[in-house]
Coordinates of C-alpha atoms in Angstrom, one line a residue:
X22 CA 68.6 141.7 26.6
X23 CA 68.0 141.7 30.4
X24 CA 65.3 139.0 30.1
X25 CA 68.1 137.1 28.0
X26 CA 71.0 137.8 30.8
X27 CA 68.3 137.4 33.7
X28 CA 67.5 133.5 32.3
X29 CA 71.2 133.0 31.8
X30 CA 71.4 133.6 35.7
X31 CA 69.2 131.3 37.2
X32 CA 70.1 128.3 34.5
X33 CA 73.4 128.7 35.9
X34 CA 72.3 128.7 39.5
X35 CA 70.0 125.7 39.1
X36 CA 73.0 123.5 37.3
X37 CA 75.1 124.8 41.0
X38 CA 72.7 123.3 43.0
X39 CA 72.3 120.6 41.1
X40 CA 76.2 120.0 41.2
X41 CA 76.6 120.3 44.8
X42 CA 73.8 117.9 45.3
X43 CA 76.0 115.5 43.2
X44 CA 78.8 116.4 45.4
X45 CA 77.4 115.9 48.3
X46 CA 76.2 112.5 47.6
X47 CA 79.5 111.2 46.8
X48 CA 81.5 112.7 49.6
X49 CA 83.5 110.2 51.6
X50 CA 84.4 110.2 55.1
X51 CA 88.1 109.4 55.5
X52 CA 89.5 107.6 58.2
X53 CA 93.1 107.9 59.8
X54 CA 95.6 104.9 61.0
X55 CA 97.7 105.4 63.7
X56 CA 100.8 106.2 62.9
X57 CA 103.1 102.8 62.6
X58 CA 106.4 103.3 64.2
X59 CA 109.0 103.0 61.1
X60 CA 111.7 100.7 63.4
X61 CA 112.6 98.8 66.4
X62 CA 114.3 102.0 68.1
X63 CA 111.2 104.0 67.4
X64 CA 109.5 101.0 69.1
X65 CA 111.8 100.9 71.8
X66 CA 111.2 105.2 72.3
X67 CA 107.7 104.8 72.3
X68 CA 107.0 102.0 75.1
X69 CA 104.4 100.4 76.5
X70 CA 101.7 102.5 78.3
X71 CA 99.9 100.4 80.5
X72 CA 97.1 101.0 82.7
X73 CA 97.0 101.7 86.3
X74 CA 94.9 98.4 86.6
X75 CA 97.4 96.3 84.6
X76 CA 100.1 97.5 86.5
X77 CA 101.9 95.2 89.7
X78 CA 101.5 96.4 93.0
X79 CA 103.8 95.1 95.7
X80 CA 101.4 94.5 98.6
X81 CA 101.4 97.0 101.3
X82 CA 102.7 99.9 98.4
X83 CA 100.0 101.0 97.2
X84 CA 100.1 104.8 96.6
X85 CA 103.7 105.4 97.2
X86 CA 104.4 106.3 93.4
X87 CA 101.7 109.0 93.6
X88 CA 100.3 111.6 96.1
X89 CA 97.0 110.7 97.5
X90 CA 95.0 113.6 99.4
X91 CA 95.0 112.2 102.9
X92 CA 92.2 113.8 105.7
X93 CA 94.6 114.8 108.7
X94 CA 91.4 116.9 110.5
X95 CA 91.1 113.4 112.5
X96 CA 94.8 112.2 112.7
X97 CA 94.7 112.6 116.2
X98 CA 92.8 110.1 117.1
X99 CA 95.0 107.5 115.0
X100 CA 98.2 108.9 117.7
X101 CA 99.3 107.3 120.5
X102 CA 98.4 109.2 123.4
X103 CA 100.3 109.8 127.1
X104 CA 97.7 107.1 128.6
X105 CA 98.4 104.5 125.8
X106 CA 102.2 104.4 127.3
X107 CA 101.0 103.3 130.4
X108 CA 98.2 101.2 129.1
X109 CA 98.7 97.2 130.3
X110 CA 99.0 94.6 127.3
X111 CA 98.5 91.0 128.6
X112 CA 100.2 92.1 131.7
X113 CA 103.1 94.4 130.0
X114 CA 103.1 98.0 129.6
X115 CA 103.0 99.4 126.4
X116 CA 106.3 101.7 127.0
X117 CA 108.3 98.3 128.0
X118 CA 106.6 96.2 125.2
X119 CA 109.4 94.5 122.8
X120 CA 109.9 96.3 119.9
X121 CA 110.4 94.4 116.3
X122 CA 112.3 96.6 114.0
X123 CA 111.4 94.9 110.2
X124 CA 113.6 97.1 107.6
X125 CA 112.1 96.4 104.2
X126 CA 114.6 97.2 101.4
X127 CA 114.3 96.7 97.7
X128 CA 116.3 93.2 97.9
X129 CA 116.2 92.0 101.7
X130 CA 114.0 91.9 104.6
X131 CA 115.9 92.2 108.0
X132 CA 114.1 91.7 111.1
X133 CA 115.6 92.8 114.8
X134 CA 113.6 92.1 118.1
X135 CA 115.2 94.3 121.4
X136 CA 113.7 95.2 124.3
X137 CA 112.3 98.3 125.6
X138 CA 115.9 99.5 126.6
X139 CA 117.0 98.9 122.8
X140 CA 118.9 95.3 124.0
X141 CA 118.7 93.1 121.2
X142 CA 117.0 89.8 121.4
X143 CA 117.1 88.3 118.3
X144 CA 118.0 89.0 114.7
X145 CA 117.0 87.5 111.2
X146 CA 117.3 87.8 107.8
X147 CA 115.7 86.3 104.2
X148 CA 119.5 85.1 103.5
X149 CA 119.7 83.9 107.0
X150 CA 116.5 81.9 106.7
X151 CA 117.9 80.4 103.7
X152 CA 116.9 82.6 100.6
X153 CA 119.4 83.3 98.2
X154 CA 120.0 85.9 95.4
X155 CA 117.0 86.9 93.7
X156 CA 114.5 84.9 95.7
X157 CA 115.2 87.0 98.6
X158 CA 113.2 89.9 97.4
X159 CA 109.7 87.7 97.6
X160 CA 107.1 88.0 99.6
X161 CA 107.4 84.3 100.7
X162 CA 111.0 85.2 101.8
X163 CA 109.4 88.3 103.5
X164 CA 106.6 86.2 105.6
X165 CA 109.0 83.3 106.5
X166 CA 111.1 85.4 108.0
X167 CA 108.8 86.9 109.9
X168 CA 107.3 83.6 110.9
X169 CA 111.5 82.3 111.9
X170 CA 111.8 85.9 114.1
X171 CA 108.3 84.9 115.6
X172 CA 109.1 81.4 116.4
X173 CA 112.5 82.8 118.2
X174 CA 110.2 85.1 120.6
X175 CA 107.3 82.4 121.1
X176 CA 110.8 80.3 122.3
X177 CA 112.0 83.3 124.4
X178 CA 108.3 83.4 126.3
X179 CA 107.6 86.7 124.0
X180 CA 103.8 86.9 122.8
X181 CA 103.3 90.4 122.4
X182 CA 105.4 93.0 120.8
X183 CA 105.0 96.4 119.0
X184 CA 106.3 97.0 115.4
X185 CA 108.7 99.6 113.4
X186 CA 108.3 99.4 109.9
X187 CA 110.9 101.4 107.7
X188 CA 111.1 100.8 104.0
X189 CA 108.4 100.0 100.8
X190 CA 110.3 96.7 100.2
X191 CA 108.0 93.5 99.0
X192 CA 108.4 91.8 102.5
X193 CA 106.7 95.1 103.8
X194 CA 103.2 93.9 105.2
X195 CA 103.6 89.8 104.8
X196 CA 106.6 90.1 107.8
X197 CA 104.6 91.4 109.9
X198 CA 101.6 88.5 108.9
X199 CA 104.5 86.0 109.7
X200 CA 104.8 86.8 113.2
X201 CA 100.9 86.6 113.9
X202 CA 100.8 83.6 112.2
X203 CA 104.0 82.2 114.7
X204 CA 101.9 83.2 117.6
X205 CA 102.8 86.5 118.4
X206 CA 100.4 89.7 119.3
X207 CA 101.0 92.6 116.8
X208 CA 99.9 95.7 119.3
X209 CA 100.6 98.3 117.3
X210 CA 102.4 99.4 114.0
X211 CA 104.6 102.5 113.9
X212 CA 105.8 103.5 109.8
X213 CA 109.7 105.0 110.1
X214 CA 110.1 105.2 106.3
X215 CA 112.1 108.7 105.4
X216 CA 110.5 110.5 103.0
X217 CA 112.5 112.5 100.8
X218 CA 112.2 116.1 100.2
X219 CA 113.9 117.1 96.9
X220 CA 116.5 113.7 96.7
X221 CA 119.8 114.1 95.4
X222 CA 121.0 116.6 92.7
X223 CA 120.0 115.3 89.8
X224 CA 121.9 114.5 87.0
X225 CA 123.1 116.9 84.5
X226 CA 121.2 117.7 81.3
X227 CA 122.9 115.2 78.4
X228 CA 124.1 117.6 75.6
X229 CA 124.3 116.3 71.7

């Protein structure tokens, strides 16, 4: 009777092996689809993530959507010093230098020249030099200007100046390539764009 039971046994545990070898040869490996959206507002919800690299940067904006870990143990060097003030630029003091104030914004690039004593000299604009509605807000529009204000100081007997920048607008950097490109000495560059702390409340939380 045990011999009997005892044969039983490993007949059955020979057909399990031999099952699971069966098994095991058919399995399948299953693959998964994304998931489709079901309609144009799930579309519309989902968007359209692009990469960093496929994304347009304005030129001369780079990295003000992000913070960037910036080395200040050498930022003193890049500072004007005491002696710089007094330091002659063909002939001109820096502190009496003209100063070119180029305001940026989203839609418009305004350029005013005044003198050392905050007089002004000259002003232009992109709707001034002839740019109209959406065309203003071009870097063309941004460097033609430039070149127009550049031209006006050339006329005045102005070749070198110093430059206030304030804003992240598209005629950011190609202004100030304008006036180099009418003849006039770019000594130095001075950013004046605020930078926000917190902003504005923001708005309240949308109840359904």
């Amino acid at each position: 009777m045990a011999m009997r039971s005892l044969a039983a046994l490993v007949e059955n545990l020979a057909i399990g092996t031999r099952y699971s070898a069966v098994t095991a040869s058919r399995k399948r490996f299953i693959s998964y689809s994304p998931i489709l959206a079901d309609s144009l507002r799930d579309n519309h919800r989902q968007g359209v993530k692009l990469a960093r690299s496929q994304m347009a940067t304005a030129e001369g904006t780079v990295g003000a959507d992000s913070w960037i870990a910036v080395d200040t143990s050498n930022i003193d060097r890049h500072l004007p010093t005491p002696e710089i003030f007094k330091q002659q630029f063909n002939g001109i003091a820096y502190e009496e230098l003209p100063i070119v104030y180029i305001n940026a914004s989203k839609n418009n690039t305004l350029v005013q020249v005044t003198d050392h004593k905050f007089n002004i000299i000259t002003y232009t604009s992109c709707r001034l030099e002839g740019f109209k509605n959406a065309r203003k807000k071009t870097n063309i529009a941004g460097q033609t200007t430039g070149v127009a204000a550049g031209q006006r100081l050339v006329r005045r007997g102005i070749r070198t100046v110093r430059v206030v920048v304030k804003g992240v607008g598209p005629g950011r950097m190609t202004c100030v390539k304008g006036l180099t490109v009418a003849g006039v000495e770019v000594v130095s560059i001075t950013d004046h764009t605020p930078l926000k702390e917190l902003g504005p409340r923001p708005r309240k939380i949308r109840r359904v």
